[in-house]
């Protein structure tokens, strides 16, 4: 399925408007903001990462087993295929790219020449299920989710039995090689991100996509001593759809995918407003030369919208 062309999108959507529900929303998404359809041709887009040094976005087209690239200066193109059915991407402290591979059931490092090097692939001797999304903490530890979406069928990986028998959230310390399970509280853990001060970890549960009456919410955990999680509570319920992936801005507002676009949620869990997207959104990432552009992966496409805020940066 890897021969389908990736092409430029339709450009600025003239009739598009953000939907504010709270007065503060206009300070985050200006009323003048417009959604731009940047690229199309994927089956299912996910896992965007902004490469500041390169001025480009990479994102996954999982069912086509490829990673795509977009920049303001070049036509959208295939960056890597096959790609080990990569899903989520994030930058390591040194700016290199870390990826979740469904196909090889591991966290791996992706170089700009397309080389893929394993980072961690087993928990107590058992293979991981299919790591979905990841984030790197300021101390260099890698936190990731490990649901079974990549081993349930051959659509987004290779069908296989789970060796772990559960869907866990993990913390990996590359300095020691340790891999710790930090939560078994979610049915199907998926998106993952820290608050700007790293005192809170947000993890979504997307079991609603598979289990009758399943979850479609984001859970907030307290981070204890930088390495354990405590006091899980439901932070936000995505309606409609699923909070598949999300990022936070510099003020701690959370930008999550949902069935109707991107929802902007305040640190206290209030929905401040929405950015409608014409296709089902999966994830987003801050980027652009000014750091104030939100790139949105949504089904076949990549979209962008200019904001009044920047993405959260790690505490130093
Ligand atoms: Mg995901």
PDB file of C-alpha atoms and ligand atoms in Angstrom:
ATOM      1  CA  UNK A   1       0.000   0.000   0.000  1.00  0.00           C
ATOM      2  CA  UNK A   2       3.019   2.266  -0.033  1.00  0.00           C
ATOM      3  CA  UNK A   3       2.635   3.657  -3.542  1.00  0.00           C
ATOM      4  CA  UNK A   4      -0.196   6.089  -2.901  1.00  0.00           C
ATOM      5  CA  UNK A   5       1.031   9.608  -3.655  1.00  0.00           C
ATOM      6  CA  UNK A   6       1.457  12.194  -0.971  1.00  0.00           C
ATOM      7  CA  UNK A   7       0.447  15.594  -2.296  1.00  0.00           C
ATOM      8  CA  UNK A   8       0.037  19.230  -1.359  1.00  0.00           C
ATOM      9  CA  UNK A   9      -3.207  20.063   0.427  1.00  0.00           C
ATOM     10  CA  UNK A  10      -5.949  22.526  -0.524  1.00  0.00           C
ATOM     11  CA  UNK A  11      -4.361  25.525   1.257  1.00  0.00           C
ATOM     12  CA  UNK A  12      -6.142  27.951   3.565  1.00  0.00           C
ATOM     13  CA  UNK A  13      -9.737  26.970   4.398  1.00  0.00           C
ATOM     14  CA  UNK A  14     -11.587  30.233   3.737  1.00  0.00           C
ATOM     15  CA  UNK A  15     -14.709  29.559   5.811  1.00  0.00           C
ATOM     16  CA  UNK A  16     -12.883  28.143   8.823  1.00  0.00           C
ATOM     17  CA  UNK A  17     -13.274  29.766  12.242  1.00  0.00           C
ATOM     18  CA  UNK A  18     -12.050  28.716  15.723  1.00  0.00           C
ATOM     19  CA  UNK A  19     -14.825  28.180  18.295  1.00  0.00           C
ATOM     20  CA  UNK A  20     -14.172  29.973  21.590  1.00  0.00           C
ATOM     21  CA  UNK A  21     -16.103  28.909  24.709  1.00  0.00           C
ATOM     22  CA  UNK A  22     -14.162  31.030  27.224  1.00  0.00           C
ATOM     23  CA  UNK A  23     -12.922  34.650  26.899  1.00  0.00           C
ATOM     24  CA  UNK A  24      -9.301  33.496  27.362  1.00  0.00           C
ATOM     25  CA  UNK A  25      -9.470  31.403  24.187  1.00  0.00           C
ATOM     26  CA  UNK A  26      -8.871  34.458  21.969  1.00  0.00           C
ATOM     27  CA  UNK A  27      -5.479  34.918  23.690  1.00  0.00           C
ATOM     28  CA  UNK A  28      -4.550  31.356  22.654  1.00  0.00           C
ATOM     29  CA  UNK A  29      -6.188  31.008  19.234  1.00  0.00           C
ATOM     30  CA  UNK A  30      -6.796  34.468  17.717  1.00  0.00           C
ATOM     31  CA  UNK A  31     -10.110  34.965  15.940  1.00  0.00           C
ATOM     32  CA  UNK A  32      -8.046  35.765  12.827  1.00  0.00           C
ATOM     33  CA  UNK A  33      -6.385  32.300  12.864  1.00  0.00           C
ATOM     34  CA  UNK A  34      -7.006  30.131   9.813  1.00  0.00           C
ATOM     35  CA  UNK A  35      -6.613  26.410   9.254  1.00  0.00           C
ATOM     36  CA  UNK A  36      -4.312  25.461   6.373  1.00  0.00           C
ATOM     37  CA  UNK A  37      -4.547  22.068   4.661  1.00  0.00           C
ATOM     38  CA  UNK A  38      -0.843  21.356   4.071  1.00  0.00           C
ATOM     39  CA  UNK A  39      -0.668  17.802   2.737  1.00  0.00           C
ATOM     40  CA  UNK A  40      -2.843  14.820   1.897  1.00  0.00           C
ATOM     41  CA  UNK A  41      -2.599  11.221   0.644  1.00  0.00           C
ATOM     42  CA  UNK A  42      -2.132   9.232   3.856  1.00  0.00           C
ATOM     43  CA  UNK A  43      -4.451   6.506   5.112  1.00  0.00           C
ATOM     44  CA  UNK A  44      -4.011   7.301   8.823  1.00  0.00           C
ATOM     45  CA  UNK A  45      -1.748  10.160   9.925  1.00  0.00           C
ATOM     46  CA  UNK A  46      -0.308  10.288  13.432  1.00  0.00           C
ATOM     47  CA  UNK A  47       2.838  10.942  15.459  1.00  0.00           C
ATOM     48  CA  UNK A  48       3.974  14.412  14.269  1.00  0.00           C
ATOM     49  CA  UNK A  49       7.330  15.873  15.345  1.00  0.00           C
ATOM     50  CA  UNK A  50       8.751  19.311  14.506  1.00  0.00           C
ATOM     51  CA  UNK A  51      12.447  19.360  13.603  1.00  0.00           C
ATOM     52  CA  UNK A  52      13.549  22.910  14.403  1.00  0.00           C
ATOM     53  CA  UNK A  53      17.007  22.553  12.847  1.00  0.00           C
ATOM     54  CA  UNK A  54      15.454  21.226   9.638  1.00  0.00           C
ATOM     55  CA  UNK A  55      12.378  23.483   9.623  1.00  0.00           C
ATOM     56  CA  UNK A  56      10.273  20.417   8.813  1.00  0.00           C
ATOM     57  CA  UNK A  57       7.576  18.122  10.175  1.00  0.00           C
ATOM     58  CA  UNK A  58       7.830  14.361  10.117  1.00  0.00           C
ATOM     59  CA  UNK A  59       4.704  12.287  10.704  1.00  0.00           C
ATOM     60  CA  UNK A  60       3.548   8.701  10.404  1.00  0.00           C
ATOM     61  CA  UNK A  61       1.162   7.169   7.875  1.00  0.00           C
ATOM     62  CA  UNK A  62       0.876   3.956   9.838  1.00  0.00           C
ATOM     63  CA  UNK A  63      -1.194   1.639   7.578  1.00  0.00           C
ATOM     64  CA  UNK A  64       1.075   2.580   4.636  1.00  0.00           C
ATOM     65  CA  UNK A  65       4.140   1.838   6.810  1.00  0.00           C
ATOM     66  CA  UNK A  66       5.835   5.105   5.980  1.00  0.00           C
ATOM     67  CA  UNK A  67       7.027   8.349   7.549  1.00  0.00           C
ATOM     68  CA  UNK A  68       6.188  11.546   5.666  1.00  0.00           C
ATOM     69  CA  UNK A  69       7.908  14.935   5.587  1.00  0.00           C
ATOM     70  CA  UNK A  70       6.544  18.438   5.098  1.00  0.00           C
ATOM     71  CA  UNK A  71       8.350  21.783   5.151  1.00  0.00           C
ATOM     72  CA  UNK A  72       7.350  25.267   3.955  1.00  0.00           C
ATOM     73  CA  UNK A  73      10.037  25.060   1.254  1.00  0.00           C
ATOM     74  CA  UNK A  74       9.365  21.705  -0.415  1.00  0.00           C
ATOM     75  CA  UNK A  75       6.557  19.520  -1.658  1.00  0.00           C
ATOM     76  CA  UNK A  76       5.354  16.959   0.903  1.00  0.00           C
ATOM     77  CA  UNK A  77       7.174  13.685   0.377  1.00  0.00           C
ATOM     78  CA  UNK A  78       7.841  10.206   1.699  1.00  0.00           C
ATOM     79  CA  UNK A  79      10.742  10.392   4.176  1.00  0.00           C
ATOM     80  CA  UNK A  80      11.008   6.667   4.970  1.00  0.00           C
ATOM     81  CA  UNK A  81       9.262   3.498   3.708  1.00  0.00           C
ATOM     82  CA  UNK A  82       9.101   0.857   5.012  1.00  0.00           C
ATOM     83  CA  UNK A  83       9.322   2.459   8.434  1.00  0.00           C
ATOM     84  CA  UNK A  84       8.749  -0.341  10.950  1.00  0.00           C
ATOM     85  CA  UNK A  85       5.133   0.866  11.267  1.00  0.00           C
ATOM     86  CA  UNK A  86       6.254   3.857  13.322  1.00  0.00           C
ATOM     87  CA  UNK A  87       3.612   5.750  15.281  1.00  0.00           C
ATOM     88  CA  UNK A  88       4.541   8.459  17.828  1.00  0.00           C
ATOM     89  CA  UNK A  89       7.681  10.594  17.574  1.00  0.00           C
ATOM     90  CA  UNK A  90       9.362  12.925  20.037  1.00  0.00           C
ATOM     91  CA  UNK A  91      12.671  14.730  20.339  1.00  0.00           C
ATOM     92  CA  UNK A  92      15.341  13.527  22.760  1.00  0.00           C
ATOM     93  CA  UNK A  93      17.289  16.068  24.852  1.00  0.00           C
ATOM     94  CA  UNK A  94      20.007  16.265  22.165  1.00  0.00           C
ATOM     95  CA  UNK A  95      17.463  16.973  19.415  1.00  0.00           C
ATOM     96  CA  UNK A  96      17.607  13.493  17.890  1.00  0.00           C
ATOM     97  CA  UNK A  97      14.347  11.747  17.025  1.00  0.00           C
ATOM     98  CA  UNK A  98      12.833   8.959  19.122  1.00  0.00           C
ATOM     99  CA  UNK A  99      10.065   6.840  17.618  1.00  0.00           C
ATOM    100  CA  UNK A 100       7.523   4.217  18.643  1.00  0.00           C
ATOM    101  CA  UNK A 101       7.713   1.223  16.287  1.00  0.00           C
ATOM    102  CA  UNK A 102       4.626  -0.995  16.119  1.00  0.00           C
ATOM    103  CA  UNK A 103       6.322  -3.320  13.650  1.00  0.00           C
ATOM    104  CA  UNK A 104       9.441  -3.968  15.719  1.00  0.00           C
ATOM    105  CA  UNK A 105       7.591  -3.488  19.029  1.00  0.00           C
ATOM    106  CA  UNK A 106      10.136  -1.096  20.465  1.00  0.00           C
ATOM    107  CA  UNK A 107      11.261   2.433  21.147  1.00  0.00           C
ATOM    108  CA  UNK A 108      13.931   3.326  18.606  1.00  0.00           C
ATOM    109  CA  UNK A 109      16.063   6.230  17.456  1.00  0.00           C
ATOM    110  CA  UNK A 110      15.440   7.546  13.942  1.00  0.00           C
ATOM    111  CA  UNK A 111      18.279   9.330  12.167  1.00  0.00           C
ATOM    112  CA  UNK A 112      17.832  11.824   9.348  1.00  0.00           C
ATOM    113  CA  UNK A 113      19.447   9.275   7.007  1.00  0.00           C
ATOM    114  CA  UNK A 114      16.599   6.871   7.840  1.00  0.00           C
ATOM    115  CA  UNK A 115      18.627   4.592  10.120  1.00  0.00           C
ATOM    116  CA  UNK A 116      16.565   3.033  12.937  1.00  0.00           C
ATOM    117  CA  UNK A 117      18.416   1.932  16.086  1.00  0.00           C
ATOM    118  CA  UNK A 118      16.645   0.090  18.969  1.00  0.00           C
ATOM    119  CA  UNK A 119      16.466   1.792  22.374  1.00  0.00           C
ATOM    120  CA  UNK A 120      14.259  -0.549  24.430  1.00  0.00           C
ATOM    121  CA  UNK A 121      12.088  -3.507  23.397  1.00  0.00           C
ATOM    122  CA  UNK A 122      11.518  -5.813  26.382  1.00  0.00           C
ATOM    123  CA  UNK A 123       9.975  -5.669  29.843  1.00  0.00           C
ATOM    124  CA  UNK A 124      11.189  -8.418  32.202  1.00  0.00           C
ATOM    125  CA  UNK A 125      12.098 -10.542  29.187  1.00  0.00           C
ATOM    126  CA  UNK A 126       8.742 -10.113  27.388  1.00  0.00           C
ATOM    127  CA  UNK A 127       8.423  -8.172  24.142  1.00  0.00           C
ATOM    128  CA  UNK A 128       6.553  -4.881  24.347  1.00  0.00           C
ATOM    129  CA  UNK A 129       3.096  -4.842  22.691  1.00  0.00           C
ATOM    130  CA  UNK A 130       3.342  -1.912  20.248  1.00  0.00           C
ATOM    131  CA  UNK A 131       4.556   1.376  21.740  1.00  0.00           C
ATOM    132  CA  UNK A 132       2.187   4.132  20.652  1.00  0.00           C
ATOM    133  CA  UNK A 133       3.379   7.514  21.901  1.00  0.00           C
ATOM    134  CA  UNK A 134       6.262   8.863  23.969  1.00  0.00           C
ATOM    135  CA  UNK A 135       7.684  11.899  25.709  1.00  0.00           C
ATOM    136  CA  UNK A 136      11.159  12.685  27.057  1.00  0.00           C
ATOM    137  CA  UNK A 137      11.453  14.218  30.527  1.00  0.00           C
ATOM    138  CA  UNK A 138      14.094  16.867  31.315  1.00  0.00           C
ATOM    139  CA  UNK A 139      16.206  14.210  33.120  1.00  0.00           C
ATOM    140  CA  UNK A 140      16.464  12.194  29.874  1.00  0.00           C
ATOM    141  CA  UNK A 141      14.032   9.437  30.852  1.00  0.00           C
ATOM    142  CA  UNK A 142      11.623   8.234  28.152  1.00  0.00           C
ATOM    143  CA  UNK A 143       7.969   7.763  29.149  1.00  0.00           C
ATOM    144  CA  UNK A 144       5.748   5.823  26.756  1.00  0.00           C
ATOM    145  CA  UNK A 145       2.460   3.986  26.342  1.00  0.00           C
ATOM    146  CA  UNK A 146       2.177   0.386  25.158  1.00  0.00           C
ATOM    147  CA  UNK A 147      -1.347  -0.570  24.022  1.00  0.00           C
ATOM    148  CA  UNK A 148      -2.025  -3.461  21.612  1.00  0.00           C
ATOM    149  CA  UNK A 149      -3.227  -1.587  18.488  1.00  0.00           C
ATOM    150  CA  UNK A 150      -0.127  -2.592  16.510  1.00  0.00           C
ATOM    151  CA  UNK A 151      -0.468  -6.323  17.225  1.00  0.00           C
ATOM    152  CA  UNK A 152      -4.262  -6.723  16.984  1.00  0.00           C
ATOM    153  CA  UNK A 153      -4.084  -7.061  13.198  1.00  0.00           C
ATOM    154  CA  UNK A 154      -1.707  -6.569  10.283  1.00  0.00           C
ATOM    155  CA  UNK A 155      -3.136  -3.102   9.526  1.00  0.00           C
ATOM    156  CA  UNK A 156      -0.794  -1.081  11.773  1.00  0.00           C
ATOM    157  CA  UNK A 157       1.936  -3.653  12.427  1.00  0.00           C
ATOM    158  CA  UNK A 158       2.095  -7.441  12.637  1.00  0.00           C
ATOM    159  CA  UNK A 159      -0.616  -9.512  14.310  1.00  0.00           C
ATOM    160  CA  UNK A 160       0.743 -11.260  17.379  1.00  0.00           C
ATOM    161  CA  UNK A 161      -0.143 -12.260  20.916  1.00  0.00           C
ATOM    162  CA  UNK A 162       0.753  -9.915  23.749  1.00  0.00           C
ATOM    163  CA  UNK A 163       3.665 -11.299  25.751  1.00  0.00           C
ATOM    164  CA  UNK A 164       3.100  -8.875  28.613  1.00  0.00           C
ATOM    165  CA  UNK A 165      -0.657  -9.551  28.727  1.00  0.00           C
ATOM    166  CA  UNK A 166      -1.477  -6.000  29.789  1.00  0.00           C
ATOM    167  CA  UNK A 167      -1.321  -2.429  28.445  1.00  0.00           C
ATOM    168  CA  UNK A 168       1.068  -0.406  30.597  1.00  0.00           C
ATOM    169  CA  UNK A 169       2.695   3.002  30.837  1.00  0.00           C
ATOM    170  CA  UNK A 170       6.489   2.764  31.052  1.00  0.00           C
ATOM    171  CA  UNK A 171       9.465   4.860  32.166  1.00  0.00           C
ATOM    172  CA  UNK A 172      12.800   3.999  30.573  1.00  0.00           C
ATOM    173  CA  UNK A 173      16.101   5.393  31.825  1.00  0.00           C
ATOM    174  CA  UNK A 174      18.655   5.132  29.006  1.00  0.00           C
ATOM    175  CA  UNK A 175      21.466   5.909  31.488  1.00  0.00           C
ATOM    176  CA  UNK A 176      20.838   2.720  33.498  1.00  0.00           C
ATOM    177  CA  UNK A 177      18.822   0.638  31.027  1.00  0.00           C
ATOM    178  CA  UNK A 178      15.987   0.350  33.576  1.00  0.00           C
ATOM    179  CA  UNK A 179      12.446  -0.109  32.287  1.00  0.00           C
ATOM    180  CA  UNK A 180       9.763   0.429  34.947  1.00  0.00           C
ATOM    181  CA  UNK A 181       6.002   0.019  34.585  1.00  0.00           C
ATOM    182  CA  UNK A 182       4.615   3.212  36.133  1.00  0.00           C
ATOM    183  CA  UNK A 183       0.879   2.588  35.647  1.00  0.00           C
ATOM    184  CA  UNK A 184      -1.546  -0.233  34.880  1.00  0.00           C
ATOM    185  CA  UNK A 185      -4.508   2.076  35.547  1.00  0.00           C
ATOM    186  CA  UNK A 186      -5.606   2.592  31.918  1.00  0.00           C
ATOM    187  CA  UNK A 187      -7.287   0.081  29.604  1.00  0.00           C
ATOM    188  CA  UNK A 188      -5.592   1.300  26.413  1.00  0.00           C
ATOM    189  CA  UNK A 189      -3.018   4.000  27.241  1.00  0.00           C
ATOM    190  CA  UNK A 190      -2.270   6.154  24.191  1.00  0.00           C
ATOM    191  CA  UNK A 191      -1.280   9.867  24.163  1.00  0.00           C
ATOM    192  CA  UNK A 192       1.220  11.054  26.784  1.00  0.00           C
ATOM    193  CA  UNK A 193       2.652  14.456  27.824  1.00  0.00           C
ATOM    194  CA  UNK A 194       3.943  16.289  30.896  1.00  0.00           C
ATOM    195  CA  UNK A 195       2.746  19.602  32.293  1.00  0.00           C
ATOM    196  CA  UNK A 196       5.361  22.338  31.680  1.00  0.00           C
ATOM    197  CA  UNK A 197       6.781  21.912  35.230  1.00  0.00           C
ATOM    198  CA  UNK A 198       6.675  18.077  34.895  1.00  0.00           C
ATOM    199  CA  UNK A 199       4.683  17.767  38.135  1.00  0.00           C
ATOM    200  CA  UNK A 200       1.756  16.192  36.232  1.00  0.00           C
ATOM    201  CA  UNK A 201       1.734  13.455  33.610  1.00  0.00           C
ATOM    202  CA  UNK A 202      -1.252  13.268  31.289  1.00  0.00           C
ATOM    203  CA  UNK A 203      -2.080   9.942  29.620  1.00  0.00           C
ATOM    204  CA  UNK A 204      -5.148   9.262  27.480  1.00  0.00           C
ATOM    205  CA  UNK A 205      -7.195   6.079  27.480  1.00  0.00           C
ATOM    206  CA  UNK A 206      -8.682   5.257  24.080  1.00  0.00           C
ATOM    207  CA  UNK A 207     -10.288   1.924  24.939  1.00  0.00           C
ATOM    208  CA  UNK A 208     -13.530   3.450  23.649  1.00  0.00           C
ATOM    209  CA  UNK A 209     -12.240   2.657  20.157  1.00  0.00           C
ATOM    210  CA  UNK A 210     -12.321  -1.105  20.910  1.00  0.00           C
ATOM    211  CA  UNK A 211     -14.203  -1.913  24.107  1.00  0.00           C
ATOM    212  CA  UNK A 212     -18.007  -1.493  24.422  1.00  0.00           C
ATOM    213  CA  UNK A 213     -18.544   1.525  26.664  1.00  0.00           C
ATOM    214  CA  UNK A 214     -14.785   2.029  26.720  1.00  0.00           C
ATOM    215  CA  UNK A 215     -12.924   5.117  27.835  1.00  0.00           C
ATOM    216  CA  UNK A 216     -12.206   8.233  25.808  1.00  0.00           C
ATOM    217  CA  UNK A 217     -10.630  10.383  28.468  1.00  0.00           C
ATOM    218  CA  UNK A 218      -7.330  11.874  29.622  1.00  0.00           C
ATOM    219  CA  UNK A 219      -6.053  10.888  33.048  1.00  0.00           C
ATOM    220  CA  UNK A 220      -3.791  13.179  35.115  1.00  0.00           C
ATOM    221  CA  UNK A 221      -1.217  11.666  37.485  1.00  0.00           C
ATOM    222  CA  UNK A 222       0.989  13.367  40.072  1.00  0.00           C
ATOM    223  CA  UNK A 223       4.662  12.691  39.314  1.00  0.00           C
ATOM    224  CA  UNK A 224       6.460  11.699  42.543  1.00  0.00           C
ATOM    225  CA  UNK A 225      10.245  12.099  42.845  1.00  0.00           C
ATOM    226  CA  UNK A 226      10.425  12.328  39.052  1.00  0.00           C
ATOM    227  CA  UNK A 227       9.884   8.584  38.692  1.00  0.00           C
ATOM    228  CA  UNK A 228       6.572   7.365  40.117  1.00  0.00           C
ATOM    229  CA  UNK A 229       2.920   8.184  39.462  1.00  0.00           C
ATOM    230  CA  UNK A 230       0.222   8.761  42.066  1.00  0.00           C
ATOM    231  CA  UNK A 231      -3.380   9.926  42.423  1.00  0.00           C
ATOM    232  CA  UNK A 232      -4.796   9.162  38.943  1.00  0.00           C
ATOM    233  CA  UNK A 233      -7.911  11.223  38.177  1.00  0.00           C
ATOM    234  CA  UNK A 234      -9.979  11.817  35.066  1.00  0.00           C
ATOM    235  CA  UNK A 235      -8.838  15.203  33.752  1.00  0.00           C
ATOM    236  CA  UNK A 236     -10.885  15.552  30.564  1.00  0.00           C
ATOM    237  CA  UNK A 237     -13.393  13.489  28.596  1.00  0.00           C
ATOM    238  CA  UNK A 238     -13.022  13.907  24.829  1.00  0.00           C
ATOM    239  CA  UNK A 239     -16.464  14.199  23.230  1.00  0.00           C
ATOM    240  CA  UNK A 240     -16.925  13.292  20.430  1.00  0.00           C
ATOM    241  CA  UNK A 241     -14.157  10.871  19.548  1.00  0.00           C
ATOM    242  CA  UNK A 242     -10.883  10.059  21.261  1.00  0.00           C
ATOM    243  CA  UNK A 243      -7.991  11.942  22.848  1.00  0.00           C
ATOM    244  CA  UNK A 244      -5.490   9.982  20.776  1.00  0.00           C
ATOM    245  CA  UNK A 245      -2.628  12.470  21.068  1.00  0.00           C
ATOM    246  CA  UNK A 246      -1.970  15.851  22.669  1.00  0.00           C
ATOM    247  CA  UNK A 247       0.614  18.506  23.492  1.00  0.00           C
ATOM    248  CA  UNK A 248       0.753  21.360  26.002  1.00  0.00           C
ATOM    249  CA  UNK A 249       1.440  25.049  25.472  1.00  0.00           C
ATOM    250  CA  UNK A 250       3.761  27.266  27.522  1.00  0.00           C
ATOM    251  CA  UNK A 251       0.905  28.107  29.919  1.00  0.00           C
ATOM    252  CA  UNK A 252      -0.064  24.485  30.571  1.00  0.00           C
ATOM    253  CA  UNK A 253      -3.123  24.430  28.318  1.00  0.00           C
ATOM    254  CA  UNK A 254      -3.615  21.026  26.736  1.00  0.00           C
ATOM    255  CA  UNK A 255      -4.333  20.688  22.992  1.00  0.00           C
ATOM    256  CA  UNK A 256      -5.903  17.295  22.335  1.00  0.00           C
ATOM    257  CA  UNK A 257      -7.234  15.495  19.311  1.00  0.00           C
ATOM    258  CA  UNK A 258     -10.941  14.659  19.306  1.00  0.00           C
ATOM    259  CA  UNK A 259     -13.469  13.428  16.766  1.00  0.00           C
ATOM    260  CA  UNK A 260     -14.303  16.965  15.636  1.00  0.00           C
ATOM    261  CA  UNK A 261     -10.832  18.526  15.679  1.00  0.00           C
ATOM    262  CA  UNK A 262      -8.579  19.892  18.426  1.00  0.00           C
ATOM    263  CA  UNK A 263      -9.911  20.770  21.890  1.00  0.00           C
ATOM    264  CA  UNK A 264      -8.038  23.309  24.041  1.00  0.00           C
ATOM    265  CA  UNK A 265      -8.319  22.440  27.733  1.00  0.00           C
ATOM    266  CA  UNK A 266      -7.189  24.656  30.641  1.00  0.00           C
ATOM    267  CA  UNK A 267      -4.961  23.246  33.427  1.00  0.00           C
ATOM    268  CA  UNK A 268      -8.112  22.945  35.581  1.00  0.00           C
ATOM    269  CA  UNK A 269      -9.787  20.711  32.975  1.00  0.00           C
ATOM    270  CA  UNK A 270     -12.165  23.299  31.490  1.00  0.00           C
ATOM    271  CA  UNK A 271     -12.743  23.220  27.731  1.00  0.00           C
ATOM    272  CA  UNK A 272     -11.730  26.714  26.533  1.00  0.00           C
ATOM    273  CA  UNK A 273     -12.518  26.250  22.862  1.00  0.00           C
ATOM    274  CA  UNK A 274     -12.209  24.081  19.794  1.00  0.00           C
ATOM    275  CA  UNK A 275     -10.488  24.129  16.440  1.00  0.00           C
ATOM    276  CA  UNK A 276     -12.714  22.165  14.048  1.00  0.00           C
ATOM    277  CA  UNK A 277     -10.860  19.946  11.567  1.00  0.00           C
ATOM    278  CA  UNK A 278     -12.604  18.453   8.508  1.00  0.00           C
ATOM    279  CA  UNK A 279     -11.135  14.995   9.187  1.00  0.00           C
ATOM    280  CA  UNK A 280     -10.794  12.975  12.394  1.00  0.00           C
ATOM    281  CA  UNK A 281      -7.704  14.312  14.182  1.00  0.00           C
ATOM    282  CA  UNK A 282      -5.168  12.032  15.854  1.00  0.00           C
ATOM    283  CA  UNK A 283      -2.436  14.262  17.269  1.00  0.00           C
ATOM    284  CA  UNK A 284      -0.743  17.657  17.104  1.00  0.00           C
ATOM    285  CA  UNK A 285       2.610  19.329  17.738  1.00  0.00           C
ATOM    286  CA  UNK A 286       3.885  22.893  18.121  1.00  0.00           C
ATOM    287  CA  UNK A 287       6.427  24.087  15.587  1.00  0.00           C
ATOM    288  CA  UNK A 288       7.071  26.524  12.799  1.00  0.00           C
ATOM    289  CA  UNK A 289       9.882  29.036  12.633  1.00  0.00           C
ATOM    290  CA  UNK A 290       8.140  31.194  15.271  1.00  0.00           C
ATOM    291  CA  UNK A 291       7.205  28.209  17.478  1.00  0.00           C
ATOM    292  CA  UNK A 292       3.571  29.342  17.359  1.00  0.00           C
ATOM    293  CA  UNK A 293       2.234  27.049  14.676  1.00  0.00           C
ATOM    294  CA  UNK A 294       0.201  23.989  15.631  1.00  0.00           C
ATOM    295  CA  UNK A 295       0.522  21.106  13.177  1.00  0.00           C
ATOM    296  CA  UNK A 296      -2.369  18.653  13.254  1.00  0.00           C
ATOM    297  CA  UNK A 297      -2.371  15.108  11.890  1.00  0.00           C
ATOM    298  CA  UNK A 298      -5.878  14.085  10.815  1.00  0.00           C
ATOM    299  CA  UNK A 299      -6.709  10.897   8.896  1.00  0.00           C
ATOM    300  CA  UNK A 300      -5.408  11.514   5.319  1.00  0.00           C
ATOM    301  CA  UNK A 301      -3.873  14.906   6.016  1.00  0.00           C
ATOM    302  CA  UNK A 302      -1.574  17.363   7.739  1.00  0.00           C
ATOM    303  CA  UNK A 303      -3.045  20.737   8.750  1.00  0.00           C
ATOM    304  CA  UNK A 304      -1.550  23.797  10.438  1.00  0.00           C
ATOM    305  CA  UNK A 305      -2.902  26.811  12.309  1.00  0.00           C
ATOM    306  CA  UNK A 306      -1.104  29.886  13.648  1.00  0.00           C
ATOM    307  CA  UNK A 307      -1.543  30.484  17.395  1.00  0.00           C
ATOM    308  CA  UNK A 308      -0.738  33.249  19.912  1.00  0.00           C
ATOM    309  CA  UNK A 309       1.131  30.810  22.204  1.00  0.00           C
ATOM    310  CA  UNK A 310       4.183  28.564  21.980  1.00  0.00           C
ATOM    311  CA  UNK A 311       4.531  24.942  22.955  1.00  0.00           C
ATOM    312  CA  UNK A 312       5.726  24.033  26.439  1.00  0.00           C
ATOM    313  CA  UNK A 313       9.475  23.614  26.816  1.00  0.00           C
ATOM    314  CA  UNK A 314      11.156  21.319  29.329  1.00  0.00           C
ATOM    315  CA  UNK A 315      12.212  22.831  32.665  1.00  0.00           C
ATOM    316  CA  UNK A 316      15.980  23.350  32.946  1.00  0.00           C
TER     317      UNK A 316
HETATM  318 MG1  LIG B   1      -1.742   7.399  19.497  1.00  0.00          MG
END
